[in-house]
PDB file of C-alpha atoms in Angstrom:
ATOM      1  CA  MET Z   1      19.487  -6.301   0.503  1.00 89.00           C
ATOM      2  CA  MET Z   2      18.779  -2.689   1.390  1.00 94.00           C
ATOM      3  CA  GLN Z   3      19.110  -1.478   4.968  1.00 95.00           C
ATOM      4  CA  SER Z   4      17.353   1.753   4.055  1.00 96.00           C
ATOM      5  CA  ILE Z   5      15.655   3.364   1.081  1.00 97.00           C
ATOM      6  CA  GLY Z   6      16.934   6.760   0.026  1.00 96.00           C
ATOM      7  CA  LYS Z   7      15.639   9.525  -2.210  1.00 95.00           C
ATOM      8  CA  THR Z   8      17.404   8.127  -5.259  1.00 94.00           C
ATOM      9  CA  ASP Z   9      15.715   4.754  -4.711  1.00 96.00           C
ATOM     10  CA  LEU Z  10      12.158   6.087  -4.871  1.00 97.00           C
ATOM     11  CA  ALA Z  11      11.898   6.111  -8.663  1.00 96.00           C
ATOM     12  CA  GLY Z  12      12.861   2.438  -8.748  1.00 97.00           C
ATOM     13  CA  LEU Z  13      10.343   1.611  -6.043  1.00 98.00           C
ATOM     14  CA  PHE Z  14       7.509   3.415  -7.805  1.00 98.00           C
ATOM     15  CA  GLU Z  15       8.485   1.899 -11.129  1.00 98.00           C
ATOM     16  CA  ARG Z  16       8.034  -1.493  -9.505  1.00 98.00           C
ATOM     17  CA  LEU Z  17       4.706  -0.438  -7.990  1.00 98.00           C
ATOM     18  CA  ARG Z  18       3.581   0.736 -11.425  1.00 98.00           C
ATOM     19  CA  ASP Z  19       4.570  -2.581 -12.977  1.00 98.00           C
ATOM     20  CA  VAL Z  20       2.961  -4.690 -10.237  1.00 98.00           C
ATOM     21  CA  PHE Z  21      -0.385  -2.931 -10.507  1.00 98.00           C
ATOM     22  CA  ALA Z  22      -0.246  -3.163 -14.297  1.00 98.00           C
ATOM     23  CA  GLN Z  23       0.385  -6.905 -13.996  1.00 98.00           C
ATOM     24  CA  GLN Z  24      -2.369  -7.330 -11.403  1.00 97.00           C
ATOM     25  CA  ARG Z  25      -4.899  -5.200 -13.311  1.00 97.00           C
ATOM     26  CA  ALA Z  26      -6.989  -8.097 -14.649  1.00 96.00           C
ATOM     27  CA  PHE Z  27      -6.867  -9.975 -11.350  1.00 96.00           C
ATOM     28  CA  LEU Z  28      -8.073  -6.955  -9.388  1.00 96.00           C
ATOM     29  CA  ILE Z  29     -10.838  -6.300 -11.918  1.00 94.00           C
ATOM     30  CA  GLU Z  30     -12.044  -9.890 -11.545  1.00 92.00           C
ATOM     31  CA  LEU Z  31     -11.775  -9.847  -7.756  1.00 91.00           C
ATOM     32  CA  ASP Z  32     -13.569  -6.517  -7.443  1.00 87.00           C
ATOM     33  CA  GLY Z  33     -16.233  -7.611  -9.886  1.00 83.00           C
ATOM     34  CA  LYS Z  34     -17.499 -10.348  -7.606  1.00 79.00           C
ATOM     35  CA  VAL Z  35     -19.154  -7.856  -5.240  1.00 68.00           C
ATOM     36  CA  GLY Z  36     -17.942  -4.461  -6.450  1.00 67.00           C
ATOM     37  CA  ASP Z  37     -17.757  -2.195  -9.484  1.00 73.00           C
ATOM     38  CA  SER Z  38     -15.033  -4.088 -11.379  1.00 82.00           C
ATOM     39  CA  ASP Z  39     -12.944  -0.909 -11.623  1.00 91.00           C
ATOM     40  CA  LEU Z  40     -10.280  -1.538  -8.978  1.00 94.00           C
ATOM     41  CA  GLY Z  41      -7.669  -2.872 -11.395  1.00 96.00           C
ATOM     42  CA  ILE Z  42      -8.178   0.110 -13.693  1.00 96.00           C
ATOM     43  CA  THR Z  43      -8.002   2.518 -10.751  1.00 96.00           C
ATOM     44  CA  MET Z  44      -4.775   1.120  -9.313  1.00 98.00           C
ATOM     45  CA  ASN Z  45      -3.165   0.873 -12.731  1.00 97.00           C
ATOM     46  CA  LYS Z  46      -3.850   4.564 -13.399  1.00 98.00           C
ATOM     47  CA  ALA Z  47      -2.888   5.527  -9.845  1.00 98.00           C
ATOM     48  CA  PHE Z  48       0.608   4.109  -9.852  1.00 98.00           C
ATOM     49  CA  ALA Z  49       1.363   5.025 -13.449  1.00 98.00           C
ATOM     50  CA  ALA Z  50       0.721   8.631 -12.388  1.00 98.00           C
ATOM     51  CA  ALA Z  51       2.618   8.240  -9.119  1.00 98.00           C
ATOM     52  CA  PHE Z  52       5.702   6.983 -10.962  1.00 98.00           C
ATOM     53  CA  VAL Z  53       5.661   9.959 -13.320  1.00 98.00           C
ATOM     54  CA  SER Z  54       5.334  12.283 -10.326  1.00 98.00           C
ATOM     55  CA  VAL Z  55       8.277  10.720  -8.479  1.00 97.00           C
ATOM     56  CA  GLN Z  56      10.439  10.938 -11.587  1.00 95.00           C
ATOM     57  CA  ALA Z  57       9.579  14.611 -11.983  1.00 95.00           C
ATOM     58  CA  ASN Z  58      10.224  15.637  -8.372  1.00 90.00           C
ATOM     59  CA  THR Z  59      13.875  14.732  -7.950  1.00 82.00           C
ATOM     60  CA  GLY Z  60      14.679  17.907  -6.008  1.00 86.00           C
ATOM     61  CA  ASP Z  61      12.199  17.380  -3.182  1.00 89.00           C
ATOM     62  CA  SER Z  62      12.647  15.568   0.113  1.00 94.00           C
ATOM     63  CA  ILE Z  63      11.465  11.971   0.493  1.00 96.00           C
ATOM     64  CA  GLY Z  64       8.437  13.064   2.476  1.00 97.00           C
ATOM     65  CA  LYS Z  65       7.483  15.743  -0.043  1.00 96.00           C
ATOM     66  CA  THR Z  66       7.999  13.337  -2.933  1.00 97.00           C
ATOM     67  CA  LEU Z  67       5.608  10.840  -1.354  1.00 97.00           C
ATOM     68  CA  GLN Z  68       3.053  13.577  -0.710  1.00 97.00           C
ATOM     69  CA  LEU Z  69       3.236  14.687  -4.337  1.00 97.00           C
ATOM     70  CA  ALA Z  70       2.865  11.067  -5.456  1.00 98.00           C
ATOM     71  CA  GLY Z  71      -0.299  10.920  -3.382  1.00 98.00           C
ATOM     72  CA  MET Z  72      -1.580  14.075  -5.029  1.00 98.00           C
ATOM     73  CA  ALA Z  73      -0.886  12.566  -8.444  1.00 98.00           C
ATOM     74  CA  ILE Z  74      -2.855   9.453  -7.457  1.00 98.00           C
ATOM     75  CA  ALA Z  75      -5.778  11.612  -6.308  1.00 98.00           C
ATOM     76  CA  LYS Z  76      -5.881  13.386  -9.668  1.00 98.00           C
ATOM     77  CA  ALA Z  77      -5.427  10.284 -11.832  1.00 98.00           C
ATOM     78  CA  ALA Z  78      -7.751   7.954  -9.925  1.00 97.00           C
ATOM     79  CA  PRO Z  79     -10.520   9.887  -8.135  1.00 94.00           C
ATOM     80  CA  SER Z  80     -12.483   6.772  -7.148  1.00 92.00           C
ATOM     81  CA  THR Z  81     -12.986   5.555  -3.584  1.00 92.00           C
ATOM     82  CA  MET Z  82      -9.881   3.366  -3.490  1.00 94.00           C
ATOM     83  CA  GLY Z  83      -7.850   5.886  -5.439  1.00 97.00           C
ATOM     84  CA  THR Z  84      -8.774   8.578  -2.941  1.00 97.00           C
ATOM     85  CA  LEU Z  85      -7.942   6.349   0.023  1.00 97.00           C
ATOM     86  CA  THR Z  86      -4.586   5.392  -1.490  1.00 98.00           C
ATOM     87  CA  ALA Z  87      -3.805   9.033  -2.212  1.00 98.00           C
ATOM     88  CA  THR Z  88      -4.748   9.966   1.356  1.00 98.00           C
ATOM     89  CA  GLY Z  89      -2.440   7.275   2.697  1.00 98.00           C
ATOM     90  CA  PHE Z  90       0.561   8.410   0.693  1.00 98.00           C
ATOM     91  CA  MET Z  91       0.006  12.087   1.448  1.00 98.00           C
ATOM     92  CA  SER Z  92      -0.340  11.445   5.179  1.00 98.00           C
ATOM     93  CA  GLY Z  93       2.565   9.008   5.276  1.00 98.00           C
ATOM     94  CA  GLY Z  94       4.793  11.442   3.404  1.00 98.00           C
ATOM     95  CA  LYS Z  95       3.834  14.291   5.706  1.00 97.00           C
ATOM     96  CA  ALA Z  96       4.703  12.172   8.755  1.00 98.00           C
ATOM     97  CA  LEU Z  97       8.221  11.609   7.437  1.00 96.00           C
ATOM     98  CA  SER Z  98       8.983  15.328   7.399  1.00 85.00           C
ATOM     99  CA  GLU Z  99      12.592  15.840   6.285  1.00 82.00           C
ATOM    100  CA  CYS Z 100      13.845  12.244   6.657  1.00 92.00           C
ATOM    101  CA  LEU Z 101      16.844  11.578   4.446  1.00 93.00           C
ATOM    102  CA  THR Z 102      16.518   7.791   4.360  1.00 96.00           C
ATOM    103  CA  LEU Z 103      13.822   5.288   5.249  1.00 98.00           C
ATOM    104  CA  SER Z 104      14.855   2.407   7.473  1.00 98.00           C
ATOM    105  CA  THR Z 105      12.592   0.274   9.660  1.00 98.00           C
ATOM    106  CA  ALA Z 106      11.786   3.091  12.089  1.00 98.00           C
ATOM    107  CA  GLU Z 107      10.814   5.536   9.353  1.00 98.00           C
ATOM    108  CA  TRP Z 108       8.706   2.996   7.492  1.00 98.00           C
ATOM    109  CA  SER Z 109       6.861   2.201  10.709  1.00 98.00           C
ATOM    110  CA  VAL Z 110       5.992   5.897  10.996  1.00 98.00           C
ATOM    111  CA  PHE Z 111       4.881   5.989   7.360  1.00 98.00           C
ATOM    112  CA  TRP Z 112       2.599   2.961   7.631  1.00 98.00           C
ATOM    113  CA  ARG Z 113       1.042   4.086  10.906  1.00 98.00           C
ATOM    114  CA  ALA Z 114       0.189   7.460   9.372  1.00 98.00           C
ATOM    115  CA  TYR Z 115      -1.027   5.730   6.209  1.00 98.00           C
ATOM    116  CA  HIS Z 116      -3.297   3.407   8.205  1.00 98.00           C
ATOM    117  CA  ASP Z 117      -4.689   6.113  10.463  1.00 98.00           C
ATOM    118  CA  ALA Z 118      -5.500   8.452   7.577  1.00 98.00           C
ATOM    119  CA  VAL Z 119      -7.196   5.742   5.518  1.00 98.00           C
ATOM    120  CA  ALA Z 120      -9.199   4.474   8.495  1.00 97.00           C
ATOM    121  CA  GLN Z 121     -10.365   7.993   9.291  1.00 97.00           C
ATOM    122  CA  ARG Z 122     -11.161   8.929   5.687  1.00 96.00           C
ATOM    123  CA  GLY Z 123     -12.960   5.668   4.989  1.00 92.00           C
ATOM    124  CA  LYS Z 124     -14.595   5.488   8.423  1.00 93.00           C
ATOM    125  CA  ALA Z 125     -13.564   1.838   8.625  1.00 91.00           C
ATOM    126  CA  GLN Z 126     -12.952  -0.309  11.681  1.00 93.00           C
ATOM    127  CA  PRO Z 127     -11.031  -3.590  11.967  1.00 94.00           C
ATOM    128  CA  GLY Z 128     -13.309  -6.389  10.875  1.00 92.00           C
ATOM    129  CA  ASP Z 129     -15.250  -4.292   8.341  1.00 91.00           C
ATOM    130  CA  LYS Z 130     -13.559  -6.202   5.494  1.00 92.00           C
ATOM    131  CA  THR Z 131     -11.582  -3.330   3.993  1.00 93.00           C
ATOM    132  CA  VAL Z 132      -7.987  -2.369   3.298  1.00 96.00           C
ATOM    133  CA  VAL Z 133      -7.782  -1.307   6.968  1.00 97.00           C
ATOM    134  CA  ASP Z 134      -7.802  -4.975   7.965  1.00 97.00           C
ATOM    135  CA  VAL Z 135      -4.404  -5.337   6.275  1.00 98.00           C
ATOM    136  CA  LEU Z 136      -2.979  -1.869   6.947  1.00 98.00           C
ATOM    137  CA  GLY Z 137      -3.414  -2.177  10.713  1.00 98.00           C
ATOM    138  CA  PRO Z 138      -1.376  -5.389  11.019  1.00 98.00           C
ATOM    139  CA  ILE Z 139       1.302  -3.976   8.701  1.00 98.00           C
ATOM    140  CA  ALA Z 140       1.695  -0.866  10.870  1.00 98.00           C
ATOM    141  CA  ALA Z 141       1.728  -2.876  14.106  1.00 98.00           C
ATOM    142  CA  SER Z 142       4.294  -5.334  12.747  1.00 98.00           C
ATOM    143  CA  LEU Z 143       6.657  -2.573  11.620  1.00 98.00           C
ATOM    144  CA  GLU Z 144       6.285  -0.741  14.927  1.00 98.00           C
ATOM    145  CA  SER Z 145       7.259  -3.922  16.734  1.00 98.00           C
ATOM    146  CA  SER Z 146      10.241  -4.408  14.423  1.00 98.00           C
ATOM    147  CA  ALA Z 147      11.305  -0.801  14.953  1.00 98.00           C
ATOM    148  CA  LYS Z 148      11.334  -1.311  18.722  1.00 98.00           C
ATOM    149  CA  THR Z 149      13.700  -4.271  18.342  1.00 98.00           C
ATOM    150  CA  GLN Z 150      15.772  -2.392  15.719  1.00 97.00           C
ATOM    151  CA  SER Z 151      15.168  -5.112  13.177  1.00 98.00           C
ATOM    152  CA  PRO Z 152      16.940  -4.637   9.820  1.00 98.00           C
ATOM    153  CA  LEU Z 153      14.673  -3.351   7.058  1.00 98.00           C
ATOM    154  CA  PRO Z 154      14.643  -6.532   4.927  1.00 97.00           C
ATOM    155  CA  ASP Z 155      13.663  -8.630   7.948  1.00 98.00           C
ATOM    156  CA  ALA Z 156      11.049  -6.127   9.088  1.00 98.00           C
ATOM    157  CA  LEU Z 157       9.414  -5.926   5.659  1.00 98.00           C
ATOM    158  CA  THR Z 158       9.464  -9.689   5.237  1.00 98.00           C
ATOM    159  CA  LEU Z 159       7.698 -10.140   8.560  1.00 98.00           C
ATOM    160  CA  ALA Z 160       5.209  -7.364   7.783  1.00 98.00           C
ATOM    161  CA  THR Z 161       4.397  -9.038   4.468  1.00 98.00           C
ATOM    162  CA  GLU Z 162       3.817 -12.373   6.170  1.00 98.00           C
ATOM    163  CA  VAL Z 163       1.513 -10.680   8.673  1.00 98.00           C
ATOM    164  CA  ALA Z 164      -0.301  -8.911   5.823  1.00 98.00           C
ATOM    165  CA  ALA Z 165      -0.814 -12.208   3.987  1.00 98.00           C
ATOM    166  CA  GLN Z 166      -2.409 -13.702   7.095  1.00 98.00           C
ATOM    167  CA  ALA Z 167      -4.592 -10.619   7.552  1.00 98.00           C
ATOM    168  CA  LEU Z 168      -5.665 -10.757   3.909  1.00 97.00           C
ATOM    169  CA  GLU Z 169      -6.659 -14.393   4.257  1.00 96.00           C
ATOM    170  CA  ALA Z 170      -8.660 -13.510   7.375  1.00 96.00           C
ATOM    171  CA  THR Z 171     -10.834 -11.128   5.333  1.00 95.00           C
ATOM    172  CA  ARG Z 172     -12.464 -14.216   3.819  1.00 91.00           C
ATOM    173  CA  THR Z 173     -14.210 -14.790   7.148  1.00 89.00           C
ATOM    174  CA  MET Z 174     -15.595 -11.236   7.270  1.00 89.00           C
ATOM    175  CA  VAL Z 175     -18.765  -9.683   5.863  1.00 76.00           C
ATOM    176  CA  ALA Z 176     -18.402  -6.407   3.942  1.00 72.00           C
ATOM    177  CA  GLN Z 177     -19.656  -3.261   5.693  1.00 66.00           C
ATOM    178  CA  HIS Z 178     -18.670  -0.556   3.185  1.00 53.00           C
ATOM    179  CA  GLY Z 179     -19.160   0.342  -0.452  1.00 55.00           C
ATOM    180  CA  LYS Z 180     -21.045  -1.635  -3.053  1.00 49.00           C
ATOM    181  CA  ALA Z 181     -19.902  -4.896  -1.442  1.00 47.00           C
ATOM    182  CA  ALA Z 182     -22.009  -4.004   1.609  1.00 47.00           C
ATOM    183  CA  CYS Z 183     -25.097  -4.447  -0.594  1.00 46.00           C
ATOM    184  CA  PHE Z 184     -24.080  -8.072  -1.071  1.00 51.00           C
ATOM    185  CA  GLN Z 185     -22.962  -8.812   2.465  1.00 49.00           C
ATOM    186  CA  GLU Z 186     -23.525 -12.565   2.526  1.00 55.00           C
ATOM    187  CA  GLN Z 187     -22.054 -12.942  -0.955  1.00 60.00           C
ATOM    188  CA  SER Z 188     -18.870 -11.299   0.293  1.00 57.00           C
ATOM    189  CA  LEU Z 189     -18.369 -14.025   2.908  1.00 61.00           C
ATOM    190  CA  GLY Z 190     -15.623 -16.378   1.794  1.00 63.00           C
ATOM    191  CA  LEU Z 191     -14.132 -13.880  -0.636  1.00 84.00           C
ATOM    192  CA  GLN Z 192     -10.751 -12.211  -0.255  1.00 89.00           C
ATOM    193  CA  ASP Z 193     -11.357  -8.468   0.068  1.00 92.00           C
ATOM    194  CA  ALA Z 194     -10.262  -6.528  -3.003  1.00 92.00           C
ATOM    195  CA  GLY Z 195      -9.171  -3.403  -1.132  1.00 93.00           C
ATOM    196  CA  ALA Z 196      -7.200  -5.460   1.367  1.00 96.00           C
ATOM    197  CA  THR Z 197      -5.505  -7.122  -1.592  1.00 97.00           C
ATOM    198  CA  VAL Z 198      -4.214  -3.711  -2.649  1.00 97.00           C
ATOM    199  CA  GLY Z 199      -2.770  -3.211   0.833  1.00 98.00           C
ATOM    200  CA  PHE Z 200      -1.007  -6.555   0.623  1.00 98.00           C
ATOM    201  CA  LEU Z 201       0.405  -5.784  -2.831  1.00 98.00           C
ATOM    202  CA  LEU Z 202       1.809  -2.480  -1.558  1.00 98.00           C
ATOM    203  CA  ILE Z 203       3.795  -4.017   1.304  1.00 98.00           C
ATOM    204  CA  ASP Z 204       4.803  -7.064  -0.753  1.00 98.00           C
ATOM    205  CA  THR Z 205       6.175  -4.831  -3.503  1.00 98.00           C
ATOM    206  CA  LEU Z 206       8.099  -2.768  -0.952  1.00 98.00           C
ATOM    207  CA  ARG Z 207       9.494  -5.996   0.527  1.00 98.00           C
ATOM    208  CA  ALA Z 208      10.525  -7.312  -2.881  1.00 97.00           C
ATOM    209  CA  PHE Z 209      12.249  -4.038  -3.714  1.00 97.00           C
ATOM    210  CA  ALA Z 210      14.174  -3.867  -0.436  1.00 97.00           C
ATOM    211  CA  THR Z 211      15.237  -7.515  -0.388  1.00 95.00           C
ATOM    212  CA  GLN Z 212      16.495  -7.756  -3.962  1.00 87.00           C
ATOM    213  CA  ASP Z 213      20.169  -7.949  -4.749  1.00 50.00           C
ATOM    214  CA  GLU Z 214      21.189  -4.307  -5.196  1.00 47.00           C
ATOM    215  CA  SER Z 215      23.029  -5.216  -8.392  1.00 36.00           C
ATOM    216  CA  THR Z 216      19.686  -6.103 -10.011  1.00 36.00           C
ATOM    217  CA  LYS Z 217      17.952  -2.769  -9.243  1.00 44.00           C
TER     218      LYS Z 217
END
């Protein structure tokens, strides 16, 4: 169990993100294909492969700067809508962390709030629009609540992941308002939102990384 994530841990975290999105590539393609362009799995696979390379290469930078550069790498490697939103989230979240030396519950709550706000603004999405924002908002709120009670990082991330899973499930009851899916509004009803699935995978991967036995990292 990790009580905080430091600079030297970032490569391991992004390696896991790279692997998760490689493993979920086909699933995301299928999910996105139901009402979208079928490219989400390809986009996220490219995005986090590039982000991992960036993190490995920027060992001398601060945590915040490293995350910003990872976002820039995502923007270059995956210039689609979701790639751009993901890049925006990482760049804004990294900027909000400034010169933090380690990331515990309080710092991660700052990161996810900045991530959510930037994505919502860039994508012009509101809660209930059936987008990644419908998962990012609950994640940020959950971590802010955990930060106020000084909850240990593993507990905070576990709770945030549970909240994200519930929020993801709730997207099935929503009708898409953005992107290609908005052209098939009624067909989107009952489907789990693809973008929101990406949001869930991000927090779930962070949780899995922080709650693993440190001897297995």
